CSV table of C-alpha atoms in Angstrom, one decimal:
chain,number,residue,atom,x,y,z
A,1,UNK,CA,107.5,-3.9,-38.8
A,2,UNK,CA,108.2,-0.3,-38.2
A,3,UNK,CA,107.8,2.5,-41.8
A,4,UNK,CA,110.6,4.6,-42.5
A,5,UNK,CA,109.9,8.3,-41.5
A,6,UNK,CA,110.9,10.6,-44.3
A,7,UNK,CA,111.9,13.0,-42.0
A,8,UNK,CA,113.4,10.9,-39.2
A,9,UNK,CA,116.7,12.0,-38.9
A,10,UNK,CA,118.1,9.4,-35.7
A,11,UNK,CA,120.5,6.9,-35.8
A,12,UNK,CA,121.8,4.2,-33.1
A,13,UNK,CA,125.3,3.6,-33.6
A,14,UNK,CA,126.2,0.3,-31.7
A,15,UNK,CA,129.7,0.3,-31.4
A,16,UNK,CA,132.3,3.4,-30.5
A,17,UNK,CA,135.2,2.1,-31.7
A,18,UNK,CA,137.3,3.7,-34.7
A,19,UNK,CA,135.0,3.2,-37.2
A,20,UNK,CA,131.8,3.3,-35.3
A,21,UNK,CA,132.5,6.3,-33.5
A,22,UNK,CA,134.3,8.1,-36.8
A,23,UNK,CA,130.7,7.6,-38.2
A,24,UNK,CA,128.9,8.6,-35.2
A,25,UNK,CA,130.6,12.0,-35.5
A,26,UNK,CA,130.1,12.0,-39.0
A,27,UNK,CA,126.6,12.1,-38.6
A,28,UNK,CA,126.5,14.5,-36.2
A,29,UNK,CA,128.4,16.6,-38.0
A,30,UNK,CA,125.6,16.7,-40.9
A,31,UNK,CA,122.6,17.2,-38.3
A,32,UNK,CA,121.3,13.7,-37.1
A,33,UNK,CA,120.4,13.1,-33.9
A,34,UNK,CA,122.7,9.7,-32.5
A,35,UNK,CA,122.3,7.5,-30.1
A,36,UNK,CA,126.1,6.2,-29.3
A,37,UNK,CA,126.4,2.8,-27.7
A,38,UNK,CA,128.7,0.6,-26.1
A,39,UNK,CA,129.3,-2.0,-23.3
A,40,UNK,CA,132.9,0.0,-22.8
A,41,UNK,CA,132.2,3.0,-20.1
A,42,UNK,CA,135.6,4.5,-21.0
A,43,UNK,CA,134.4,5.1,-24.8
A,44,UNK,CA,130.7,6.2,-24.1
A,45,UNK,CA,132.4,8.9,-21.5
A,46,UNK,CA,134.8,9.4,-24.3
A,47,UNK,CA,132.2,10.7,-26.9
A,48,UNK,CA,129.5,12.2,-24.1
A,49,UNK,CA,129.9,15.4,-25.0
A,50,UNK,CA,130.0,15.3,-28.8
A,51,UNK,CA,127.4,12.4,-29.7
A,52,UNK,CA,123.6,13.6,-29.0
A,53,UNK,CA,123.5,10.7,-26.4
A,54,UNK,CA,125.6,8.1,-25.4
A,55,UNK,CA,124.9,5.2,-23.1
A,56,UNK,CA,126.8,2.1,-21.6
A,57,UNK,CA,124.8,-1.0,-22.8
A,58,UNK,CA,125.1,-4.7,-23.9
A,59,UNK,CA,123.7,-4.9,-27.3
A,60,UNK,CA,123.6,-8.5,-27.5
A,61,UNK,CA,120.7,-8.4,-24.7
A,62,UNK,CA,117.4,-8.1,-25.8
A,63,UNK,CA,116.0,-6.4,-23.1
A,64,UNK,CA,119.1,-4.2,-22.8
A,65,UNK,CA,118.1,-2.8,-26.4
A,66,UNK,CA,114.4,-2.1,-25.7
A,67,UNK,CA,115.8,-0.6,-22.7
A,68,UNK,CA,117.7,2.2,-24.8
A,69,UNK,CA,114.5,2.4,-26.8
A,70,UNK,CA,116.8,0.6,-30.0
A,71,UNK,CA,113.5,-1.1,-31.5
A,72,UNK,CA,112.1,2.6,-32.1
A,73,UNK,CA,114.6,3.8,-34.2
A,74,UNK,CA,114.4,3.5,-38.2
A,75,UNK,CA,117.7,3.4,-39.0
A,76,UNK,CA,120.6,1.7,-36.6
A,77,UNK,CA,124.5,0.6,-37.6
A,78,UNK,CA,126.2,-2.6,-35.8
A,79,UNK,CA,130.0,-0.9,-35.7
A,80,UNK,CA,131.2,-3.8,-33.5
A,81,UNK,CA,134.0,-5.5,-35.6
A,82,UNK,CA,136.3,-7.5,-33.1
A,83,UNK,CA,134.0,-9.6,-31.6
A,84,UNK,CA,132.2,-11.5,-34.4
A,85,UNK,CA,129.6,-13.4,-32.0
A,86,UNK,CA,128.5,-9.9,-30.5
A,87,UNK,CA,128.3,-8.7,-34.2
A,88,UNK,CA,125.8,-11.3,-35.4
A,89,UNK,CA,123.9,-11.5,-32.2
A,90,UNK,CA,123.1,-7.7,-32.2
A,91,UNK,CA,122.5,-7.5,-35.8
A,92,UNK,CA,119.6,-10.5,-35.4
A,93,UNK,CA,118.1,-8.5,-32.6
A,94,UNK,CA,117.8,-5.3,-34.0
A,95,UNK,CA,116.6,-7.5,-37.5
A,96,UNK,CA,114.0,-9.4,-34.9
A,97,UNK,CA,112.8,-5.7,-33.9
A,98,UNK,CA,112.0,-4.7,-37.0
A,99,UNK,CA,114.2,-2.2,-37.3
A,100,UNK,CA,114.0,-1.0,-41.3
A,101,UNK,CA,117.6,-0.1,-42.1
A,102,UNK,CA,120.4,-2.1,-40.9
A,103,UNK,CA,123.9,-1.4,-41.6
A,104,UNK,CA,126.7,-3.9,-40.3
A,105,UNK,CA,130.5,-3.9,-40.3
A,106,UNK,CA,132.5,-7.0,-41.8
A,107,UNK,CA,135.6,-7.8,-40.9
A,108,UNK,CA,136.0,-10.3,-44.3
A,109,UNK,CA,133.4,-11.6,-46.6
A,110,UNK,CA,132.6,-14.3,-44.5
A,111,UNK,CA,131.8,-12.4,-41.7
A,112,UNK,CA,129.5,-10.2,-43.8
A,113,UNK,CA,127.7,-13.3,-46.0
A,114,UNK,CA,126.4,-14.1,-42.4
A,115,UNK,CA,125.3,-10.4,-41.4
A,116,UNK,CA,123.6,-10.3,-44.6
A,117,UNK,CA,122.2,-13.9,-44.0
A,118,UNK,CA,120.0,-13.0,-40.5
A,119,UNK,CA,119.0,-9.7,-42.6
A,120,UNK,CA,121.1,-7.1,-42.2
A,121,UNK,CA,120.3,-5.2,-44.8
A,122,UNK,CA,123.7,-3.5,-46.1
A,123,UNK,CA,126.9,-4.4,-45.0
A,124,UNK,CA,130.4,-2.9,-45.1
A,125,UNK,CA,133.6,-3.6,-45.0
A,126,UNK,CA,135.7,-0.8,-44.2
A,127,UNK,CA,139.0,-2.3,-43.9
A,128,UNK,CA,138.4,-4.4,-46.9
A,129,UNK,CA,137.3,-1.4,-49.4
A,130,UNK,CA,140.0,1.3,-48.0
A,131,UNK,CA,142.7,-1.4,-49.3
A,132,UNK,CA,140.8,-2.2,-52.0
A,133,UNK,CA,140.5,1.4,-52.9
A,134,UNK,CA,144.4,2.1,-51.9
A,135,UNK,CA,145.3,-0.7,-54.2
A,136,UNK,CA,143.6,0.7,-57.3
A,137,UNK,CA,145.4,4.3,-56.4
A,138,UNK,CA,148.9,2.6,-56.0
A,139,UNK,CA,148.8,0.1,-59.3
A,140,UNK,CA,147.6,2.4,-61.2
A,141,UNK,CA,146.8,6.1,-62.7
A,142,UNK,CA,143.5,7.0,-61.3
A,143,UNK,CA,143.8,10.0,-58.7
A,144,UNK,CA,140.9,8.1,-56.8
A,145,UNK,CA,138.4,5.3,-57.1
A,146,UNK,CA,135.5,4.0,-55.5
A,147,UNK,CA,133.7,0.3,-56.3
A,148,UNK,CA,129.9,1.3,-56.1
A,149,UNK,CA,128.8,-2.7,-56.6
A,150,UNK,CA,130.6,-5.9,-57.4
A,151,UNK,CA,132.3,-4.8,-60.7
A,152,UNK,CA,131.1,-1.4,-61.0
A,153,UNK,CA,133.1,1.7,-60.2
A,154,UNK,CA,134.0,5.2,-60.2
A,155,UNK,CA,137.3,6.7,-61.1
A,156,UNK,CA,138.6,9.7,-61.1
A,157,UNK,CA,141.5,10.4,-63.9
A,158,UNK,CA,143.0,13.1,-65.8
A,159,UNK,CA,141.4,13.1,-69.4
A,160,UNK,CA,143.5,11.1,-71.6
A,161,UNK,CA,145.5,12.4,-74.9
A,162,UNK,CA,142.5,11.2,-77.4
A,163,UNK,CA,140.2,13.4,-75.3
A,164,UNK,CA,141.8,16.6,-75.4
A,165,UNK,CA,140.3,19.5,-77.8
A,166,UNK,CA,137.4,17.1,-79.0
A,167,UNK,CA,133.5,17.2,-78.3
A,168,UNK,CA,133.2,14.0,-75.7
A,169,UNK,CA,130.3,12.2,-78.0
A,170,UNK,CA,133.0,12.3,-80.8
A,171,UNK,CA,135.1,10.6,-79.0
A,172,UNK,CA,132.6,7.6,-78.8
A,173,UNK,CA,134.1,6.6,-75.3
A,174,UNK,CA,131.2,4.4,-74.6
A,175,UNK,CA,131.7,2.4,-77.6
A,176,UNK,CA,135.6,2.2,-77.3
A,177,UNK,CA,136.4,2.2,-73.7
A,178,UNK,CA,132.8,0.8,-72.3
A,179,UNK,CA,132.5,3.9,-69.6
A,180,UNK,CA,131.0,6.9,-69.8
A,181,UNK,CA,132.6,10.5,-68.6
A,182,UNK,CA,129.9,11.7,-65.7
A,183,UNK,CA,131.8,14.7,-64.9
A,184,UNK,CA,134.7,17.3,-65.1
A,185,UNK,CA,137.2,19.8,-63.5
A,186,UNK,CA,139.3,22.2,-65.3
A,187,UNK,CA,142.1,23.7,-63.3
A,188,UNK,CA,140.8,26.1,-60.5
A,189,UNK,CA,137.3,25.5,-60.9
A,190,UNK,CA,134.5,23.0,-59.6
A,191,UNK,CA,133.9,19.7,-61.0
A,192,UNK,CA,130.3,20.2,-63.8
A,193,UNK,CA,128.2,17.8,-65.3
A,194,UNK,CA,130.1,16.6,-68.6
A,195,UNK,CA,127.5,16.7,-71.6
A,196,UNK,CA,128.2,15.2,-75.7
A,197,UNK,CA,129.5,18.8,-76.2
A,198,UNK,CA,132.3,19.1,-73.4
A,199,UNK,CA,135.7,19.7,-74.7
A,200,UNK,CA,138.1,18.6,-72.2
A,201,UNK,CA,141.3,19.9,-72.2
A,202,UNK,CA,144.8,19.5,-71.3
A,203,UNK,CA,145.2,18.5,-67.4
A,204,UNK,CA,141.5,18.0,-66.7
A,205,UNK,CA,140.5,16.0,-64.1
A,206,UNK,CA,137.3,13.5,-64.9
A,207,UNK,CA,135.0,11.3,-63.2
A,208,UNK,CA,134.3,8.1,-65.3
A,209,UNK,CA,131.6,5.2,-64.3
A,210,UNK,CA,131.9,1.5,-65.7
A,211,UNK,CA,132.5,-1.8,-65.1
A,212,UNK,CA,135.4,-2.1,-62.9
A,213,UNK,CA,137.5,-3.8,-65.4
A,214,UNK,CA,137.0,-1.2,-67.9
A,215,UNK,CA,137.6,1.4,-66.0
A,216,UNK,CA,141.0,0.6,-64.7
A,217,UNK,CA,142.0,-0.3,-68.7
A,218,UNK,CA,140.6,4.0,-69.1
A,219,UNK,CA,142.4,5.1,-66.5
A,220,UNK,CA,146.2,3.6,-68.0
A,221,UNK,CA,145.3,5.4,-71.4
A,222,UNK,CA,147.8,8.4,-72.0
């Protein structure tokens, strides 16, 4: 099995579709050298000019993979989404390689108990988590929200009435609410690490962390 290089800072992206090709870009955009691949000439060509490389490829054939040079690479992403067999088939390859990080897209939580079954070794669901994430916005209060685990989360809120014009460790959130206040921005400025002696005040923004539960029960507090 291959070490991950501290420093190594390519990626093969398997799959140009929207999400695959989104991330690709992504990537790019932060300084990483990726390989874009697809078995779809139209959407390689597509992205030949903005992706470091780009070539037309089955990655559901083993030899095709090696060809590309896929079973050098420390880090790789299975984007393909529509076509489950092709998903699970290139995921086992690249796992068969040796490749050391594997990330996978799920279309549903069946889809990704298999990926995760042949050893990929973080999957996503994209679809899944935007409406997941949508959902909280809509029922709720938060401003925005992100599940970091199965029943922890993130949420971003304005500080509630209780809060206002008091030292955050008298407030004994913790204790009360079960989350704790990671961070806060006042009106104008950048968000700052929230300490025991912050003092939010009125129309703050905050970041809480907790257990998803209790963090939507924070987030309907006036």
């Amino acid at each position: 099995m291959q070490r991950s290089r501290p420093h190594d800072k390519r990626v093969l992206v398997i799959g140009l579709g929207r999400f695959g090709s989104s991330l690709a870009l992504e990537l790019v955009d932060h300084g990483w050298e990726v390989l874009g691949m697809d078995s779809n000439p139209r959407l390689v060509q597509a992205f030949s000019e903005s992706l470091t490389h780009t070539v037309v490829a089955d990655a559901t054939d083993d030899e095709a993979l090696r060809q590309v040079g896929a079973h050098e690479f420390t880090r790789a992403v299975v984007a393909i989404g529509t076509h489950l067999e092709e998903s699970i088939l290139a995921s086992s390859l690249l796992v068969d390689m040796g490749v050391p990080h594997i990330w996978a897209k799920a279309t549903s939580r069946r889809h990704g108990r298999i990926l995760q079954q042949i050893g990929a070794h973080h999957v996503v669901l994209p679809e899944h988590d935007m409406g997941e994430r949508v959902a909280h916005l809509v029922s709720g209060r938060m401003l925005d929200y992100v599940e970091i685990e199965e029943d922890f989360a993130l949420g971003k809120t304005r500080a509630p009435r209780e809060m206002i014009g008091r030292k955050l460790g008298e407030t004994r959130v913790r204790t009360k609410h079960g989350i704790t206040v990671v961070c806060i921005k006042r009106h104008g400025e950048q968000f700052t690490y929230a300490t025991a002696e912050t003092v939010p005040q009125k129309g703050d923004v905050i970041v809480v962390a907790g257990k998803t539960n209790d963090v939507e029960k924070f987030a309907e507090i006036a």
